[in-house]
Amino acid sequence: MTSDVRIPGLESPVPTGLLIGGQWRPSSSGAVFDVLDPADGTVLAPVADGTTDDVTAAGDAAAAALPGFAATPPRKRSEMLRKAFEIMTARAEEFALLMTRENGKALPDARAELTYAAEFFRWFAEEAVRIDGDYRVAPAGGTRTVVTHQPVGVCLLVTPWNFPAAMLTRKLGPAIAAGCTSVVKPAEDTPLTALLLAQVLAEAGVPDGVVNIVPTMNAKDVVATAMADPRTRKISFTGSTEVGKILLKQAADQVLVSSMELGGNAPFLVCDDADLDAAVDGAMLAKMRNGGEACTAANRFYVQSSVAAAFSEKLAARMGAMTVGRGSDEGVTLGPLVNEETVAKVDRIVRSTVEAGARTVTGGTRPEGPGYFYPPTVLVDVPADSAAMREETFGPVAPIATFSDDAEALELANSTPFGLVAYVYTGDLARGLRLAEALESGMVGINRGVVSDPAAPFGGVKQSGLGREGGHEGIGEYLTTKYVSFPL
Ligand code: ADP
């Protein structure tokens, strides 16, 4: 059964089927899986559990829709995205509540995500009509070259649960703008937001087959089947570095165009000349936005020795004052983590870091009772090789260590295989820029706790990924370059 489901607090029912070629369908096996409410572990909705046959059918639909969609005038594709932006904005509260229900995040975080997510559609509506080319004269004269860009083809989009709307619009926006068709595999914890989004895109005029959605509990086989489908031309993945590496190996077999937004281990540097209150405000955003469940989350704090005690005290006071509870309850600023595995990982990392010698200033103990809650936690005197400094915690934990000078700060910050984002707080912009240039990361925030922006090229270096999402670069990931050469 895959009838639409009513979610408490939402006006309209939410689809729970697979979307293939414009049709909502049950799984070919008839199976469903349960999406849980992380606040109490109860079942929110049963969703169709897609099979390898289903993902191949989605590939059929995407391949069939491709020629027509690739030939659709850019202005039309642009207007579909603009319309989708408007619908999402008009239904913002509904989307926010749905994300809170299936992901657990506090409503203010869900609202912020919805705004950010919708903005990708507006941004790429504006990019769709600016796909340009050029006309070149050969250095020796005679030959002319026309350089143009074409949609890459059928895209496989695999998304995570931490930002169920934004991680998808960030891929679907440029895919639609470029004229590509897609098969989407949303995260098993949060498929409902993707299904509601697909409904919005249909309402905005996106033709049948352009966006196909296959939720599944069997990500491994379903994704591998789509990766091996010769009609798939591109994989765009957001998730763990571990799974990204598996997909890159699979991508090699078909030489797929690959965009990978993988794990982070963001350092947050506080220099002795920083405005400490501003640094604490920034730290709260960098650490606690989305409950710490973000690849951009500040994962390691390095504070210059002379200001470390003051910074830790202020941060612990702010963290300790957060209101933890069901994400949709009034006044809650930290909801539960998404699932048992995630909260168990956070708990393990904190225990092991404390055993390694760190001191807990606030939080640090998993509460009893239902739901996947973990309290805001600040650890100080954290050893460099402890779990909290090495692993991506993906939770509300701020481990703090000190540095004596900028050379040491850089050595500590760069001592990781990851390189997504880094944050620097300093009162001296030149010092901030020198640090930013030397930090091994794709993005740096100076005196800012959030750098994400649909108009900026998001992405990492080292094992944090390949390719960029957003900005002018984002659409390029969905286009191939072709040139036509002729004598004149
Ligand atoms: P996280 O640790 O954030 O859950 P994952 O990398 O495990 O991140 O998951 C991100 C996405 O990748 C999800 O949609 C998930 O279903 C999918 N996924 C997980 N394992 C595999 C796999 N072996 N092959 C393909 N996709 C996978």
Coordinates of C-alpha atoms and ligand atoms in Angstrom, one line a residue:
M1 CA 0.0 0.0 0.0
T2 CA 1.3 3.4 -0.8
S3 CA -1.6 5.8 -0.4
D4 CA -0.8 9.3 0.7
V5 CA -0.3 9.7 4.4
R6 CA -1.6 12.4 6.8
I7 CA 1.1 13.8 9.1
P8 CA -0.1 15.5 12.2
G9 CA 0.0 19.3 11.7
L10 CA 0.2 19.2 7.9
E11 CA -2.8 20.3 5.9
S12 CA -2.2 18.2 2.8
P13 CA -1.4 14.5 2.7
V14 CA 2.1 13.5 1.8
P15 CA 2.8 10.9 -1.0
T16 CA 4.5 7.7 0.1
G17 CA 4.9 5.9 -3.2
L18 CA 7.7 5.7 -5.7
L19 CA 7.5 8.4 -8.4
I20 CA 8.4 6.9 -11.8
G21 CA 7.5 8.6 -15.1
G22 CA 5.0 10.9 -13.4
Q23 CA 3.1 8.0 -11.8
W24 CA 3.0 7.3 -8.1
R25 CA 3.4 3.5 -7.6
P26 CA 3.9 0.9 -5.0
S27 CA 7.2 -1.0 -4.9
S28 CA 7.4 -3.9 -7.5
S29 CA 7.8 -6.2 -4.4
G30 CA 4.9 -4.6 -2.6
A31 CA 7.1 -3.9 0.4
V32 CA 7.1 -0.8 2.5
F33 CA 9.5 0.5 5.2
D34 CA 8.7 2.6 8.2
V35 CA 9.8 6.2 8.6
L36 CA 10.2 7.0 12.3
D37 CA 9.7 10.1 14.4
P38 CA 13.1 10.6 16.1
A39 CA 11.5 12.3 19.1
D40 CA 9.9 9.1 20.3
G41 CA 10.8 6.3 17.8
T42 CA 7.1 5.8 16.7
V43 CA 6.2 5.1 13.1
L44 CA 5.4 8.3 11.1
A45 CA 4.6 6.6 7.8
P46 CA 5.2 3.5 5.7
V47 CA 6.9 4.3 2.5
A48 CA 7.3 2.2 -0.7
D49 CA 10.5 0.2 -0.5
G50 CA 12.0 0.5 -4.1
T51 CA 13.7 -2.5 -5.7
T52 CA 16.4 -2.8 -8.3
D53 CA 13.6 -3.4 -10.9
D54 CA 12.0 -0.1 -9.7
V55 CA 15.2 1.9 -10.1
T56 CA 15.7 0.5 -13.6
A57 CA 12.1 1.5 -14.4
A58 CA 13.0 5.0 -13.1
G59 CA 16.0 4.9 -15.4
D60 CA 13.7 4.0 -18.3
A61 CA 11.5 7.0 -17.5
A62 CA 14.4 9.4 -17.1
A63 CA 16.0 8.2 -20.4
A64 CA 12.7 8.5 -22.3
A65 CA 12.1 12.1 -20.9
L66 CA 15.7 13.2 -21.7
P67 CA 15.5 14.3 -25.4
G68 CA 12.4 16.3 -25.0
F69 CA 13.5 18.0 -21.8
A70 CA 17.0 18.7 -23.1
A71 CA 15.4 20.5 -26.0
T72 CA 13.0 22.5 -23.8
P73 CA 13.7 26.3 -24.1
P74 CA 15.9 27.4 -21.1
R75 CA 13.3 30.1 -20.3
K76 CA 10.7 27.4 -19.7
R77 CA 13.0 25.3 -17.5
S78 CA 13.8 28.5 -15.6
E79 CA 10.1 29.3 -15.1
M80 CA 9.5 25.8 -13.7
L81 CA 12.2 26.3 -11.1
R82 CA 10.9 29.8 -10.3
K83 CA 7.4 28.4 -9.8
A84 CA 8.7 25.6 -7.6
F85 CA 10.5 28.2 -5.5
E86 CA 7.3 30.1 -5.1
I87 CA 5.3 27.1 -4.2
M88 CA 7.9 26.0 -1.6
T89 CA 8.0 29.4 -0.1
A90 CA 4.2 29.6 0.1
R91 CA 4.2 26.1 1.8
A92 CA 7.2 26.8 3.9
E93 CA 5.6 26.0 7.2
E94 CA 4.3 22.7 5.9
F95 CA 7.7 21.6 4.7
A96 CA 9.4 22.8 7.9
L97 CA 7.0 20.7 10.0
L98 CA 7.5 17.7 7.8
M99 CA 11.2 17.9 8.1
T100 CA 11.0 18.3 11.9
R101 CA 8.8 15.2 12.0
E102 CA 11.0 12.9 10.0
N103 CA 14.4 14.3 10.8
G104 CA 13.8 15.6 14.4
K105 CA 15.4 19.0 13.9
A106 CA 14.0 22.0 15.8
L107 CA 11.5 24.0 13.9
P108 CA 13.7 27.1 13.6
D109 CA 16.3 24.9 11.9
A110 CA 13.7 23.4 9.6
R111 CA 12.4 26.8 8.6
A112 CA 16.0 28.0 7.9
E113 CA 16.5 24.9 5.8
L114 CA 13.4 25.4 3.8
T115 CA 14.4 29.0 2.9
Y116 CA 17.9 27.8 1.9
A117 CA 16.4 24.9 -0.1
A118 CA 13.9 27.0 -2.0
E119 CA 16.7 29.5 -2.8
F120 CA 18.5 26.9 -4.9
F121 CA 15.5 26.7 -7.2
R122 CA 15.4 30.5 -7.5
W123 CA 19.2 30.7 -8.1
F124 CA 19.2 28.0 -10.7
A125 CA 16.1 29.5 -12.3
E126 CA 18.3 32.5 -12.9
E127 CA 21.2 30.3 -14.1
A128 CA 19.2 28.3 -16.6
V129 CA 19.0 31.2 -19.1
R130 CA 22.7 32.0 -18.8
I131 CA 24.3 28.8 -20.1
D132 CA 26.6 30.4 -22.7
G133 CA 29.2 29.4 -25.2
D134 CA 31.8 31.2 -27.4
Y135 CA 33.1 31.5 -30.9
R136 CA 36.9 31.3 -31.3
V137 CA 39.3 32.0 -34.1
A138 CA 42.1 29.5 -34.5
P139 CA 45.6 31.0 -33.8
A140 CA 46.6 30.3 -37.4
G141 CA 43.5 31.8 -38.8
G142 CA 41.0 29.9 -41.0
T143 CA 39.4 27.5 -38.6
R144 CA 36.7 28.7 -36.3
T145 CA 35.5 26.9 -33.2
V146 CA 32.1 27.2 -31.6
V147 CA 32.1 26.0 -28.0
T148 CA 28.7 25.1 -26.5
H149 CA 27.3 23.2 -23.5
Q150 CA 24.8 20.4 -23.4
P151 CA 23.0 18.6 -20.6
V152 CA 25.1 15.7 -19.3
G153 CA 22.2 13.3 -19.5
V154 CA 20.4 11.1 -16.9
C155 CA 21.7 11.9 -13.4
L156 CA 21.6 9.7 -10.3
L157 CA 21.1 11.8 -7.2
V158 CA 21.8 10.2 -3.8
T159 CA 21.0 12.4 -0.8
P160 CA 21.5 12.3 3.0
W161 CA 19.0 12.8 5.8
N162 CA 20.5 15.8 7.5
F163 CA 19.1 18.4 5.1
P164 CA 16.3 16.4 3.4
A165 CA 15.1 19.4 1.3
A166 CA 18.3 21.5 0.6
M167 CA 20.6 18.6 -0.3
L168 CA 18.0 17.6 -3.0
T169 CA 17.2 21.1 -4.4
R170 CA 20.9 21.8 -4.6
K171 CA 21.1 18.9 -7.1
L172 CA 17.7 19.1 -8.8
G173 CA 18.0 22.8 -9.3
P174 CA 21.0 22.7 -11.6
A175 CA 19.9 19.4 -13.1
I176 CA 16.6 20.9 -14.2
A177 CA 18.2 24.2 -15.2
A178 CA 20.7 22.3 -17.4
G179 CA 18.0 20.1 -19.1
C180 CA 19.0 16.8 -17.4
T181 CA 16.6 14.2 -16.1
S182 CA 17.1 12.5 -12.8
V183 CA 16.7 9.4 -10.7
V184 CA 16.7 10.3 -7.0
K185 CA 17.5 8.0 -4.1
P186 CA 16.7 9.9 -1.0
A187 CA 18.0 8.9 2.5
E188 CA 15.9 6.1 4.1
D189 CA 15.4 8.1 7.3
T190 CA 13.8 11.1 5.5
P191 CA 12.2 10.2 2.2
L192 CA 8.9 12.1 2.8
T193 CA 10.4 15.5 2.2
A194 CA 11.8 14.4 -1.2
L195 CA 8.4 12.9 -2.1
L196 CA 6.6 16.2 -1.2
L197 CA 9.2 18.1 -3.2
A198 CA 8.6 15.9 -6.2
Q199 CA 4.9 16.7 -6.0
V200 CA 5.7 20.4 -5.9
L201 CA 7.9 20.1 -9.0
A202 CA 5.1 18.4 -10.9
E203 CA 2.8 21.2 -9.9
A204 CA 5.3 23.7 -11.1
G205 CA 5.1 22.1 -14.6
V206 CA 8.2 19.8 -14.6
P207 CA 7.2 17.1 -17.1
D208 CA 6.7 13.5 -16.2
G209 CA 9.9 11.4 -16.1
V210 CA 12.2 14.4 -15.6
V211 CA 12.3 13.7 -11.8
N212 CA 11.9 10.2 -10.6
I213 CA 12.1 9.2 -6.9
V214 CA 13.0 5.8 -5.6
P215 CA 13.1 5.5 -1.8
T216 CA 14.5 2.2 -0.6
M217 CA 16.0 0.4 2.4
N218 CA 18.3 -1.4 0.0
A219 CA 20.5 1.6 -1.0
K220 CA 23.5 -0.6 -1.7
D221 CA 21.9 -2.7 -4.5
V222 CA 19.5 -0.1 -5.8
V223 CA 22.2 2.5 -6.2
A224 CA 24.6 0.0 -7.7
T225 CA 22.0 -1.0 -10.2
A226 CA 21.5 2.6 -11.3
M227 CA 25.2 3.2 -11.4
A228 CA 25.7 0.3 -13.7
D229 CA 22.8 1.3 -16.0
P230 CA 24.5 2.5 -19.2
R231 CA 22.0 5.3 -19.6
T232 CA 23.1 6.9 -16.3
R233 CA 25.8 9.6 -17.1
K234 CA 26.3 11.3 -13.8
I235 CA 26.3 10.6 -10.1
S236 CA 25.9 13.4 -7.6
F237 CA 26.2 12.2 -4.0
T238 CA 26.1 13.8 -0.6
G239 CA 27.0 11.6 2.3
S240 CA 29.8 9.9 4.1
T241 CA 33.3 9.7 2.7
E242 CA 33.1 5.9 3.2
V243 CA 30.1 5.5 0.8
G244 CA 31.5 8.2 -1.5
K245 CA 34.6 6.1 -2.1
I246 CA 32.4 3.0 -2.9
L247 CA 30.4 5.1 -5.4
L248 CA 33.6 6.5 -7.0
K249 CA 34.8 3.0 -7.6
Q250 CA 31.5 2.0 -9.2
A251 CA 31.5 5.3 -11.2
A252 CA 34.8 4.2 -12.8
D253 CA 33.1 1.3 -14.5
Q254 CA 30.9 3.5 -16.6
V255 CA 33.2 6.6 -16.4
L256 CA 30.4 8.6 -14.8
V257 CA 30.7 12.3 -14.3
S258 CA 31.0 12.4 -10.5
S259 CA 30.2 15.1 -7.9
M260 CA 30.9 14.1 -4.3
E261 CA 30.1 16.1 -1.3
L262 CA 31.5 14.0 1.5
G263 CA 32.5 14.2 5.2
G264 CA 34.0 17.2 6.9
N265 CA 36.0 17.8 10.1
A266 CA 35.8 21.5 10.3
P267 CA 38.2 23.4 12.5
F268 CA 37.0 26.6 14.3
L269 CA 39.9 28.9 15.2
V270 CA 39.6 31.7 17.7
C271 CA 42.5 34.1 17.8
D272 CA 43.5 36.2 20.8
D273 CA 42.4 39.4 18.9
A274 CA 38.9 38.2 18.2
D275 CA 35.7 39.7 19.5
L276 CA 34.9 36.8 21.9
D277 CA 31.2 37.5 22.0
A278 CA 31.0 37.5 18.2
A279 CA 33.1 34.3 18.2
V280 CA 30.7 32.6 20.6
D281 CA 27.7 33.7 18.4
G282 CA 29.5 32.3 15.4
A283 CA 30.4 29.1 17.3
M284 CA 26.8 28.6 18.2
L285 CA 25.8 28.7 14.6
A286 CA 28.7 26.7 13.3
K287 CA 28.3 24.0 15.9
M288 CA 24.6 24.0 16.7
R289 CA 22.8 24.8 13.5
N290 CA 20.9 21.7 12.6
G291 CA 21.8 20.2 16.0
G292 CA 25.4 19.7 14.8
E293 CA 24.2 17.3 12.1
A294 CA 25.9 19.1 9.2
C295 CA 29.0 18.3 7.2
T296 CA 29.9 22.0 7.7
A297 CA 29.5 21.8 11.5
A298 CA 32.4 23.0 13.5
N299 CA 33.9 19.7 14.7
R300 CA 37.1 20.9 16.4
F301 CA 37.6 24.2 18.3
Y302 CA 41.2 25.6 18.6
V303 CA 41.4 28.7 20.8
Q304 CA 44.5 30.8 21.4
S305 CA 45.7 30.0 24.9
S306 CA 45.2 33.5 26.4
V307 CA 41.5 33.6 25.6
A308 CA 40.7 29.8 25.8
A309 CA 39.2 29.9 29.3
A310 CA 37.0 32.8 28.6
F311 CA 35.8 31.4 25.3
S312 CA 35.0 28.0 26.8
E313 CA 33.1 29.4 29.7
K314 CA 30.9 31.6 27.4
L315 CA 30.3 28.8 24.9
A316 CA 29.4 26.4 27.7
A317 CA 26.9 28.9 29.2
R318 CA 25.2 29.3 25.8
M319 CA 25.2 25.6 24.9
G320 CA 24.0 24.7 28.4
A321 CA 21.1 27.1 28.1
M322 CA 19.6 25.5 25.0
T323 CA 16.1 24.0 25.2
V324 CA 16.2 20.3 24.2
G325 CA 12.9 18.6 23.2
R326 CA 10.7 17.5 20.4
G327 CA 11.6 19.7 17.5
S328 CA 8.1 20.9 16.9
D329 CA 7.5 22.0 20.5
E330 CA 7.4 25.8 21.2
G331 CA 10.8 27.2 22.3
V332 CA 12.8 24.1 21.5
T333 CA 16.2 24.9 20.1
L334 CA 17.7 21.4 19.9
G335 CA 15.7 18.4 18.8
P336 CA 16.6 14.7 18.9
L337 CA 19.3 13.4 16.6
V338 CA 18.0 11.5 13.6
N339 CA 18.3 7.8 14.7
E340 CA 19.7 5.4 17.2
E341 CA 22.9 4.9 15.2
T342 CA 23.7 8.6 15.2
V343 CA 23.1 9.2 18.9
A344 CA 25.0 6.0 19.8
K345 CA 28.0 7.3 17.7
V346 CA 28.0 10.7 19.5
D347 CA 27.8 8.9 22.9
R348 CA 30.7 6.7 22.0
I349 CA 32.9 9.6 20.8
V350 CA 32.2 11.6 24.0
R351 CA 33.0 8.7 26.3
S352 CA 36.1 7.8 24.5
T353 CA 37.3 11.4 24.4
V354 CA 36.7 11.8 28.2
E355 CA 38.6 8.5 28.8
A356 CA 41.4 10.0 26.8
G357 CA 41.7 12.9 29.2
A358 CA 39.2 15.6 28.2
R359 CA 37.1 17.4 30.8
T360 CA 33.3 17.8 30.5
V361 CA 32.1 21.4 31.1
T362 CA 28.5 20.8 30.2
G363 CA 26.4 17.9 28.9
G364 CA 28.2 14.7 28.2
T365 CA 25.6 12.1 29.3
R366 CA 22.9 10.5 27.1
P367 CA 19.5 10.9 28.8
E368 CA 17.3 7.9 29.6
G369 CA 13.9 7.6 27.9
P370 CA 12.5 7.4 24.4
G371 CA 13.8 9.4 21.4
Y372 CA 17.4 10.0 20.1
F373 CA 18.3 12.9 22.3
Y374 CA 21.8 14.1 23.3
P375 CA 22.5 17.2 25.3
P376 CA 24.7 20.1 24.2
T377 CA 28.2 19.2 25.3
V378 CA 31.4 21.2 25.7
L379 CA 34.7 19.4 26.4
V380 CA 37.9 21.1 27.2
D381 CA 41.6 20.0 27.4
V382 CA 40.8 17.7 24.5
P383 CA 43.8 15.6 23.3
A384 CA 44.7 16.0 19.6
D385 CA 44.3 12.3 18.8
S386 CA 41.0 11.8 20.6
A387 CA 37.9 10.6 18.8
A388 CA 36.2 14.0 19.1
M389 CA 39.1 15.6 17.2
R390 CA 39.5 12.9 14.6
E391 CA 36.0 11.7 13.8
E392 CA 33.1 13.7 12.3
T393 CA 30.8 13.8 15.4
F394 CA 27.6 14.9 13.6
G395 CA 26.1 16.0 16.9
P396 CA 25.9 18.7 19.6
V397 CA 29.4 18.3 20.9
A398 CA 32.1 21.0 21.0
P399 CA 35.6 19.8 21.8
I400 CA 38.1 22.6 22.7
A401 CA 41.9 22.6 22.5
T402 CA 44.4 25.5 22.6
F403 CA 47.1 26.8 20.3
S404 CA 49.9 29.2 20.9
D405 CA 50.5 30.9 17.5
D406 CA 49.2 30.8 14.0
A407 CA 51.7 28.2 12.8
E408 CA 50.4 25.8 15.4
A409 CA 46.8 26.6 14.7
L410 CA 47.3 25.8 11.0
E411 CA 49.2 22.6 11.8
L412 CA 46.3 21.4 14.0
A413 CA 43.6 22.6 11.7
N414 CA 45.2 20.9 8.6
S415 CA 46.0 17.6 10.4
T416 CA 43.0 15.7 8.9
P417 CA 42.3 13.9 5.6
F418 CA 39.2 16.1 5.3
G419 CA 38.9 19.7 4.0
L420 CA 35.4 21.0 3.6
V421 CA 35.2 24.2 5.6
A422 CA 37.1 26.1 8.3
Y423 CA 36.1 29.0 10.5
V424 CA 38.4 31.8 11.8
Y425 CA 37.6 34.5 14.3
T426 CA 40.1 37.4 14.5
G427 CA 40.0 41.2 14.7
D428 CA 42.7 41.5 12.0
L429 CA 41.3 40.8 8.6
A430 CA 44.8 40.4 7.0
R431 CA 45.6 37.8 9.6
G432 CA 42.3 36.1 8.8
L433 CA 43.0 36.1 5.1
R434 CA 46.5 34.7 5.7
L435 CA 45.0 31.9 7.7
A436 CA 42.2 31.4 5.1
E437 CA 44.8 31.0 2.3
A438 CA 46.8 28.4 4.3
L439 CA 43.8 26.4 5.5
E440 CA 43.3 23.2 3.5
S441 CA 39.6 23.5 2.9
G442 CA 37.2 24.3 0.1
M443 CA 35.5 27.1 2.1
V444 CA 36.5 29.4 4.9
G445 CA 34.3 31.6 7.1
I446 CA 36.1 34.7 8.5
N447 CA 34.1 36.1 11.5
R448 CA 31.1 34.1 10.3
G449 CA 29.7 30.9 11.6
V450 CA 27.8 29.9 8.4
V451 CA 29.2 30.1 4.9
S452 CA 26.5 28.2 2.9
D453 CA 24.9 30.3 0.2
P454 CA 23.2 29.0 -3.0
A455 CA 25.1 31.7 -4.9
A456 CA 28.5 30.4 -3.7
P457 CA 30.4 27.3 -5.0
F458 CA 30.0 24.9 -2.0
G459 CA 32.5 22.0 -1.9
G460 CA 35.6 20.5 -0.4
V461 CA 39.2 19.5 -1.0
K462 CA 41.1 16.3 0.1
Q463 CA 38.7 13.6 1.1
S464 CA 35.8 16.0 1.5
G465 CA 34.8 15.7 -2.1
L466 CA 34.9 16.6 -5.8
G467 CA 33.0 19.2 -7.6
R468 CA 31.0 22.3 -6.5
E469 CA 27.3 22.8 -5.8
G470 CA 25.7 26.2 -6.1
G471 CA 27.2 29.4 -7.5
H472 CA 28.0 29.7 -11.2
E473 CA 30.0 26.5 -10.9
G474 CA 27.0 24.4 -9.8
I475 CA 25.3 24.2 -13.2
G476 CA 28.6 23.3 -14.8
E477 CA 28.5 19.9 -13.0
Y478 CA 25.4 19.0 -15.1
L479 CA 26.7 20.2 -18.5
T480 CA 29.2 18.8 -20.9
T481 CA 31.3 20.9 -23.2
K482 CA 31.2 20.3 -26.9
Y483 CA 32.9 22.2 -29.7
V484 CA 32.1 22.4 -33.4
S485 CA 35.1 23.2 -35.6
F486 CA 34.8 24.4 -39.2
P487 CA 36.8 26.2 -41.9
L488 CA 36.0 29.8 -42.9
Ligands
ADP1 P1 25.3 9.2 6.6 O1 26.4 8.6 7.3 O2 25.2 10.6 6.6 O3 24.0 8.5 6.8 P2 25.6 7.7 4.2 O4 26.8 8.0 3.3 O5 25.5 6.4 4.9 O6 25.6 9.0 5.1 O7 24.3 7.9 3.4 C1 24.1 8.9 2.4 C2 23.2 8.3 1.3 O8 23.9 7.2 0.8 C3 21.9 7.8 1.8 O9 20.9 8.1 0.8 C4 22.1 6.3 1.9 O10 21.0 5.5 1.7 C5 23.1 6.1 0.8 N1 23.9 4.9 0.9 C6 24.4 4.3 2.0 N2 25.1 3.2 1.8 C7 25.2 3.1 0.4 C8 25.8 2.2 -0.5 N3 26.6 1.2 -0.1 N4 25.7 2.4 -1.8 C9 24.9 3.5 -2.2 N5 24.3 4.3 -1.5 C10 24.4 4.2 -0.1

